[in-house]
Amino acid sequence: MPLYRELPASAQTAYAELQELVQVAEAVRSPASLTGTIGWKTIKGRRYAYWQFKEIDGRKREYYLGPGGPAIAALEEARERPAPAFEAVARQARAAVAHGNLPTPAKPFRIVKRFADYQFFRAGGLLVGTHAFLAIGNQLGVAWGEGTRTLDLDFAHAGPGGDVAVALPADLKTDMPDALASLQMGFLPALGGSRGFASQYVSERGPDLRVDFLTVPRRKRDMVHAPDLGVALVPLKFLDYLLERPGQAVLLDVADACLVNLPDPARYGLHKLLVAAERSARHPKYNKDIGQALALIDWHLERAPALLLDAWRDLAGRGSGWTKRARQSLAAAPQGQRELVRRFERAAGLK
């Protein structure tokens, strides 16, 4: 089975137009947009845009807008035009789906959209896991070839005191338990640390509908309390690599859309190799992890090899244990993907 198929040009165009509409609508919805300006930061050689403004009390704040590129240029240009109505976003979302972009299942989309409404992504959060993989597909203009339907959602945040060099601000306060409660979907805390902070929420109406909060590894493996988010965060090995160089994308519903922060696609793929190596081959997600990794490696070898090799060099530079795990997962690739693995190994200088 092919690992992905290209979406038609009309789908890619519809997606790009939708992202511009949503970015402008998001900026206009913020009270900060009345007096704010677009500023820039350079982190690890890459430029990131922020919406900079002052609160009523005079405190300086900033919202993350995304990496420099056509979308930010369009946003700067759109500031000079009347803001699009939110109905325009709904119409364009319907068009994007009609042209072939993959919508997110209704329940997960509702959760992610509510998190966006509660400023989780502006507070430095990222969507990770399978729903991020699906969103990356639309972002890259492809439909993945494997079954990737799931209800569980994974969210990541660098957490208080984290020293990972991410481009996202982390000084905004929000309340994720309140966001979940407002959905009236029966979410209850399932895993947590002390002081009432939970790191996992499960819907009593369906145990497959689960929300997990993750963070970068710490010296102590205990949960990290994040009062500014209202949750606990579970440290996950290798997550610091995944959170570097984040980007933005549009998450689609059949008639709606919202902006989310996503991992860099090349890093997402290579990170999945690391995650798979930490699991047993009998783990239900083991083959899915390797499949997602190979799909993104395949796309990058064809379309953006320099980005893939840059992400690989960063991974390999973190130690032999990282390289060993990645190669272990590559060795477990299905027989039909062995040539793809060999192509990657040659490109990465592993052969």
Short mmCIF file of C-alpha atoms in Angstrom, two decimals:
data_model
loop_
_atom_site.label_atom_id
_atom_site.label_comp_id
_atom_site.label_asym_id
_atom_site.label_seq_id
_atom_site.Cartn_x
_atom_site.Cartn_y
_atom_site.Cartn_z
CA MET A 1 0.00 0.00 0.00
CA PRO A 2 1.38 3.48 -0.84
CA LEU A 3 2.38 5.45 2.24
CA TYR A 4 0.64 8.57 0.94
CA ARG A 5 -1.04 10.05 -2.10
CA GLU A 6 -0.82 13.61 -3.33
CA LEU A 7 -3.93 15.70 -2.91
CA PRO A 8 -5.08 17.56 -6.02
CA ALA A 9 -3.81 21.08 -6.53
CA SER A 10 -7.31 22.40 -5.83
CA ALA A 11 -7.20 20.85 -2.34
CA GLN A 12 -3.82 22.38 -1.58
CA THR A 13 -5.00 25.79 -2.79
CA ALA A 14 -8.20 25.55 -0.74
CA TYR A 15 -6.17 24.64 2.34
CA ALA A 16 -3.76 27.57 1.89
CA GLU A 17 -6.66 30.00 1.48
CA LEU A 18 -8.35 28.56 4.56
CA GLN A 19 -5.22 28.99 6.67
CA GLU A 20 -4.98 32.64 5.68
CA LEU A 21 -8.65 33.23 6.56
CA VAL A 22 -8.33 31.51 9.93
CA GLN A 23 -5.14 33.36 10.85
CA VAL A 24 -6.70 36.71 10.09
CA ALA A 25 -9.92 35.78 11.92
CA GLU A 26 -7.92 34.66 14.96
CA ALA A 27 -5.96 37.90 15.05
CA VAL A 28 -9.10 39.99 14.73
CA ARG A 29 -10.87 38.03 17.46
CA SER A 30 -8.13 38.92 19.93
CA PRO A 31 -8.57 42.25 21.77
CA ALA A 32 -4.83 42.65 21.38
CA SER A 33 -5.22 43.09 17.65
CA LEU A 34 -6.51 46.63 18.10
CA THR A 35 -3.14 47.95 19.26
CA GLY A 36 -0.68 45.16 18.55
CA THR A 37 2.16 44.80 16.10
CA ILE A 38 3.88 41.85 14.49
CA GLY A 39 7.34 41.24 15.91
CA TRP A 40 10.02 38.68 15.15
CA LYS A 41 12.40 36.39 17.03
CA THR A 42 15.18 34.23 15.65
CA ILE A 43 15.60 30.86 17.37
CA LYS A 44 18.17 28.38 16.14
CA GLY A 45 18.45 30.23 12.84
CA ARG A 46 14.72 30.34 12.07
CA ARG A 47 12.47 33.40 12.27
CA TYR A 48 9.17 33.25 14.16
CA ALA A 49 6.41 35.86 14.19
CA TYR A 50 4.57 37.06 17.32
CA TRP A 51 1.64 39.35 17.95
CA GLN A 52 3.01 41.86 20.46
CA PHE A 53 0.74 44.11 22.50
CA LYS A 54 0.17 45.67 25.91
CA GLU A 55 -2.49 44.64 28.39
CA ILE A 56 -4.68 47.30 29.98
CA ASP A 57 -2.37 47.29 33.01
CA GLY A 58 0.60 48.03 30.77
CA ARG A 59 2.17 44.56 30.82
CA LYS A 60 3.73 43.49 27.55
CA ARG A 61 2.35 40.27 26.05
CA GLU A 62 2.83 38.29 22.88
CA TYR A 63 0.93 35.60 20.98
CA TYR A 64 2.71 33.11 18.77
CA LEU A 65 1.72 33.47 15.11
CA GLY A 66 3.99 31.00 13.35
CA PRO A 67 7.25 30.66 11.42
CA GLY A 68 8.07 33.21 8.78
CA GLY A 69 6.66 32.46 5.36
CA PRO A 70 3.76 33.17 3.00
CA ALA A 71 1.10 32.76 5.70
CA ILE A 72 2.61 35.47 7.91
CA ALA A 73 3.16 37.72 4.89
CA ALA A 74 -0.52 37.30 4.02
CA LEU A 75 -1.48 38.11 7.61
CA GLU A 76 0.58 41.32 7.52
CA GLU A 77 -1.09 42.29 4.26
CA ALA A 78 -4.56 41.40 5.56
CA ARG A 79 -4.22 43.86 8.45
CA GLU A 80 -4.79 46.57 5.89
CA ARG A 81 -8.07 45.01 4.74
CA PRO A 82 -11.38 44.45 6.49
CA ALA A 83 -11.37 41.23 8.50
CA PRO A 84 -13.13 38.24 6.98
CA ALA A 85 -16.32 37.10 8.63
CA PHE A 86 -16.21 33.80 10.47
CA GLU A 87 -18.82 32.58 7.99
CA ALA A 88 -16.11 32.82 5.36
CA VAL A 89 -14.00 30.38 7.37
CA ALA A 90 -16.90 27.92 7.47
CA ARG A 91 -17.44 28.20 3.72
CA GLN A 92 -13.76 27.73 2.97
CA ALA A 93 -13.51 24.76 5.34
CA ARG A 94 -16.35 23.08 3.45
CA ALA A 95 -14.54 23.79 0.19
CA ALA A 96 -11.25 22.39 1.51
CA VAL A 97 -12.93 19.15 2.56
CA ALA A 98 -14.84 18.91 -0.72
CA HIS A 99 -11.55 19.19 -2.62
CA GLY A 100 -10.00 16.31 -0.69
CA ASN A 101 -8.52 17.58 2.59
CA LEU A 102 -9.18 15.20 5.47
CA PRO A 103 -11.46 16.50 8.25
CA THR A 104 -10.86 15.67 11.89
CA PRO A 105 -13.52 13.46 13.52
CA ALA A 106 -16.19 15.57 15.21
CA LYS A 107 -15.46 14.85 18.88
CA PRO A 108 -11.68 15.38 18.74
CA PHE A 109 -12.21 18.54 16.70
CA ARG A 110 -14.57 19.95 19.31
CA ILE A 111 -11.95 19.40 21.99
CA VAL A 112 -9.10 20.94 20.02
CA LYS A 113 -11.24 23.91 18.98
CA ARG A 114 -12.23 24.53 22.59
CA PHE A 115 -8.58 24.40 23.62
CA ALA A 116 -7.83 26.97 20.92
CA ASP A 117 -10.67 29.14 22.25
CA TYR A 118 -9.13 28.88 25.73
CA GLN A 119 -5.76 30.10 24.36
CA PHE A 120 -3.91 26.81 24.94
CA PHE A 121 -1.93 27.14 21.73
CA ARG A 122 -1.21 30.82 22.31
CA ALA A 123 0.08 29.80 25.75
CA GLY A 124 2.72 27.58 24.17
CA GLY A 125 0.85 24.29 23.73
CA LEU A 126 1.19 21.89 20.81
CA LEU A 127 -1.03 19.19 19.41
CA VAL A 128 0.96 15.97 19.09
CA GLY A 129 0.08 12.34 18.40
CA THR A 130 -2.04 10.92 15.60
CA HIS A 131 -4.27 13.98 15.18
CA ALA A 132 -1.13 16.03 14.62
CA PHE A 133 -0.05 13.48 12.01
CA LEU A 134 -3.38 13.87 10.20
CA ALA A 135 -3.12 17.65 10.31
CA ILE A 136 0.42 17.45 8.94
CA GLY A 137 -0.95 15.48 6.00
CA ASN A 138 -3.25 18.33 5.00
CA GLN A 139 -0.42 20.78 5.63
CA LEU A 140 1.87 18.87 3.25
CA GLY A 141 -0.86 18.31 0.67
CA VAL A 142 -1.15 14.55 1.06
CA ALA A 143 -3.50 11.89 2.36
CA TRP A 144 -1.82 9.15 4.36
CA GLY A 145 -2.23 5.59 3.18
CA GLU A 146 -2.75 3.88 6.51
CA GLY A 147 -5.66 3.76 8.94
CA THR A 148 -5.11 6.52 11.47
CA ARG A 149 -8.49 6.97 13.12
CA THR A 150 -8.34 7.49 16.86
CA LEU A 151 -10.26 9.39 19.52
CA ASP A 152 -7.46 9.96 22.03
CA LEU A 153 -5.73 13.34 21.96
CA ASP A 154 -2.20 14.22 23.05
CA PHE A 155 -1.15 17.76 23.93
CA ALA A 156 2.34 18.91 24.82
CA HIS A 157 3.80 21.92 26.59
CA ALA A 158 7.37 22.77 27.63
CA GLY A 159 6.07 23.38 31.14
CA PRO A 160 7.29 25.71 33.86
CA GLY A 161 11.04 25.93 34.13
CA GLY A 162 11.61 23.97 30.94
CA ASP A 163 14.89 24.75 29.20
CA VAL A 164 14.04 23.38 25.77
CA ALA A 165 14.61 26.03 23.08
CA VAL A 166 11.09 26.28 21.65
CA ALA A 167 9.74 29.27 19.78
CA LEU A 168 6.45 29.38 21.68
CA PRO A 169 5.63 31.80 24.51
CA ALA A 170 4.72 30.17 27.81
CA ASP A 171 3.58 33.08 29.99
CA LEU A 172 -0.16 33.11 29.28
CA LYS A 173 -2.60 31.60 31.76
CA THR A 174 -5.47 29.34 30.82
CA ASP A 175 -7.63 26.70 32.47
CA MET A 176 -7.72 23.40 30.61
CA PRO A 177 -9.95 21.52 33.11
CA ASP A 178 -12.51 24.31 32.68
CA ALA A 179 -12.18 24.00 28.91
CA LEU A 180 -12.94 20.28 29.11
CA ALA A 181 -15.82 20.80 31.55
CA SER A 182 -17.38 23.41 29.27
CA LEU A 183 -17.71 20.79 26.52
CA GLN A 184 -20.12 18.74 28.67
CA MET A 185 -18.66 15.52 27.28
CA GLY A 186 -18.27 13.80 30.63
CA PHE A 187 -14.53 14.29 31.10
CA LEU A 188 -13.14 13.26 34.49
CA PRO A 189 -9.55 13.34 35.78
CA ALA A 190 -8.01 9.88 35.46
CA LEU A 191 -4.30 10.34 36.23
CA GLY A 192 -2.73 13.06 38.27
CA GLY A 193 -0.21 14.22 40.76
CA SER A 194 -0.70 16.04 44.02
CA ARG A 195 -2.57 19.30 44.63
CA GLY A 196 -5.46 18.29 42.41
CA PHE A 197 -3.65 18.55 39.07
CA ALA A 198 -4.50 15.80 36.57
CA SER A 199 -2.46 14.81 33.51
CA GLN A 200 -5.09 12.64 31.85
CA TYR A 201 -8.83 13.05 31.40
CA VAL A 202 -11.19 10.32 30.22
CA SER A 203 -14.80 10.70 29.15
CA GLU A 204 -17.16 8.65 31.28
CA ARG A 205 -19.34 8.39 28.18
CA GLY A 206 -16.62 6.65 26.18
CA PRO A 207 -13.27 5.42 27.60
CA ASP A 208 -11.67 5.68 24.15
CA LEU A 209 -12.10 9.46 24.30
CA ARG A 210 -9.01 10.46 26.28
CA VAL A 211 -6.90 13.61 26.66
CA ASP A 212 -3.26 13.45 27.81
CA PHE A 213 -0.92 16.31 28.71
CA LEU A 214 2.81 15.75 28.11
CA THR A 215 6.02 17.68 28.66
CA VAL A 216 9.75 17.46 28.06
CA PRO A 217 11.89 15.11 30.19
CA ARG A 218 13.12 16.34 33.56
CA ARG A 219 15.85 15.11 35.85
CA LYS A 220 13.10 13.78 38.06
CA ARG A 221 10.59 11.63 36.21
CA ASP A 222 7.67 12.86 38.33
CA MET A 223 4.72 14.71 36.89
CA VAL A 224 5.21 18.45 36.42
CA HIS A 225 2.58 20.75 37.85
CA ALA A 226 1.60 23.54 35.46
CA PRO A 227 -0.59 25.99 37.42
CA ASP A 228 -0.84 28.36 34.46
CA LEU A 229 -2.58 25.57 32.54
CA GLY A 230 -4.43 24.00 35.47
CA VAL A 231 -3.06 20.50 34.73
CA ALA A 232 -0.15 18.20 35.43
CA LEU A 233 2.23 17.26 32.62
CA VAL A 234 3.80 13.83 32.19
CA PRO A 235 7.48 13.97 31.12
CA LEU A 236 8.00 11.97 27.94
CA LYS A 237 11.38 10.83 26.73
CA PHE A 238 12.65 12.59 23.57
CA LEU A 239 9.82 15.15 23.61
CA ASP A 240 12.30 18.04 23.79
CA TYR A 241 13.46 17.11 20.28
CA LEU A 242 9.87 17.08 19.00
CA LEU A 243 8.98 20.48 20.44
CA GLU A 244 11.80 22.38 18.78
CA ARG A 245 11.00 24.32 15.59
CA PRO A 246 7.19 24.13 15.86
CA GLY A 247 4.89 25.41 13.14
CA GLN A 248 1.24 26.19 12.65
CA ALA A 249 -1.44 24.45 10.67
CA VAL A 250 -5.20 24.36 10.29
CA LEU A 251 -7.25 21.61 11.88
CA LEU A 252 -10.34 20.94 9.77
CA ASP A 253 -13.91 20.09 10.55
CA VAL A 254 -16.48 19.64 7.79
CA ALA A 255 -17.57 23.27 8.25
CA ASP A 256 -15.08 24.86 10.63
CA ALA A 257 -11.37 25.18 11.28
CA CYS A 258 -8.95 26.32 13.94
CA LEU A 259 -5.25 27.08 14.18
CA VAL A 260 -3.00 24.70 16.09
CA ASN A 261 0.69 24.52 16.85
CA LEU A 262 2.26 21.38 15.41
CA PRO A 263 5.69 19.75 15.53
CA ASP A 264 8.00 20.14 12.57
CA PRO A 265 6.97 17.33 10.14
CA ALA A 266 10.50 15.94 9.68
CA ARG A 267 11.09 15.87 13.42
CA TYR A 268 7.70 14.26 13.96
CA GLY A 269 8.65 11.40 11.65
CA LEU A 270 12.06 10.79 13.20
CA HIS A 271 10.65 11.13 16.70
CA LYS A 272 8.25 8.30 15.92
CA LEU A 273 11.25 6.06 15.31
CA LEU A 274 12.45 6.84 18.83
CA VAL A 275 9.01 6.29 20.34
CA ALA A 276 8.61 2.93 18.59
CA ALA A 277 11.98 1.74 19.90
CA GLU A 278 10.83 2.44 23.44
CA ARG A 279 7.80 0.19 22.98
CA SER A 280 7.60 -3.55 22.73
CA ALA A 281 6.86 -4.93 19.27
CA ARG A 282 3.67 -6.30 20.82
CA HIS A 283 2.49 -2.82 21.78
CA PRO A 284 -0.70 -1.91 19.87
CA LYS A 285 0.85 1.38 18.67
CA TYR A 286 4.23 -0.04 17.62
CA ASN A 287 3.42 -0.65 13.94
CA LYS A 288 1.48 2.61 13.73
CA ASP A 289 4.49 4.56 14.99
CA ILE A 290 6.81 3.00 12.43
CA GLY A 291 4.25 3.49 9.66
CA GLN A 292 3.88 7.20 10.42
CA ALA A 293 7.66 7.60 10.56
CA LEU A 294 8.16 5.90 7.20
CA ALA A 295 5.39 7.93 5.56
CA LEU A 296 7.02 11.20 6.59
CA ILE A 297 10.50 9.97 5.65
CA ASP A 298 9.15 8.99 2.23
CA TRP A 299 7.54 12.41 1.67
CA HIS A 300 10.64 14.29 2.74
CA LEU A 301 13.00 12.22 0.61
CA GLU A 302 10.87 13.11 -2.39
CA ARG A 303 9.96 16.70 -1.60
CA ALA A 304 12.25 18.17 1.09
CA PRO A 305 15.34 16.01 1.68
CA ALA A 306 17.38 18.89 3.13
CA LEU A 307 14.84 19.38 5.92
CA LEU A 308 14.86 15.68 6.74
CA LEU A 309 18.65 15.47 6.85
CA ASP A 310 18.84 18.59 9.01
CA ALA A 311 16.43 16.99 11.49
CA TRP A 312 18.44 13.76 11.37
CA ARG A 313 21.73 15.53 12.08
CA ASP A 314 20.17 17.16 15.12
CA LEU A 315 18.87 13.81 16.34
CA ALA A 316 22.17 12.02 15.77
CA GLY A 317 24.05 14.81 17.53
CA ARG A 318 22.20 14.05 20.77
CA GLY A 319 24.01 10.80 21.36
CA SER A 320 24.57 7.26 20.19
CA GLY A 321 21.53 6.05 22.13
CA TRP A 322 19.27 8.21 19.99
CA THR A 323 20.79 6.90 16.77
CA LYS A 324 20.64 3.32 18.00
CA ARG A 325 16.92 3.57 18.75
CA ALA A 326 16.13 5.17 15.39
CA ARG A 327 18.04 2.50 13.49
CA GLN A 328 16.38 -0.23 15.53
CA SER A 329 12.97 0.99 14.36
CA LEU A 330 14.15 1.34 10.77
CA ALA A 331 15.28 -2.29 10.88
CA ALA A 332 11.73 -3.27 11.88
CA ALA A 333 10.18 -1.72 8.76
CA PRO A 334 7.92 -4.02 6.72
CA GLN A 335 9.59 -5.88 3.88
CA GLY A 336 7.80 -3.74 1.32
CA GLN A 337 9.45 -0.61 2.72
CA ARG A 338 13.02 -1.90 2.87
CA GLU A 339 14.06 0.05 -0.22
CA LEU A 340 12.73 3.25 1.36
CA VAL A 341 14.81 2.53 4.45
CA ARG A 342 17.90 1.95 2.31
CA ARG A 343 17.32 5.25 0.50
CA PHE A 344 17.12 7.08 3.78
CA GLU A 345 20.19 5.33 5.18
CA ARG A 346 22.20 6.27 2.11
CA ALA A 347 21.05 9.89 2.29
CA ALA A 348 21.84 10.09 6.02
CA GLY A 349 25.27 8.48 5.57
CA LEU A 350 24.33 5.39 7.56
CA LYS A 351 25.53 3.00 4.84
#
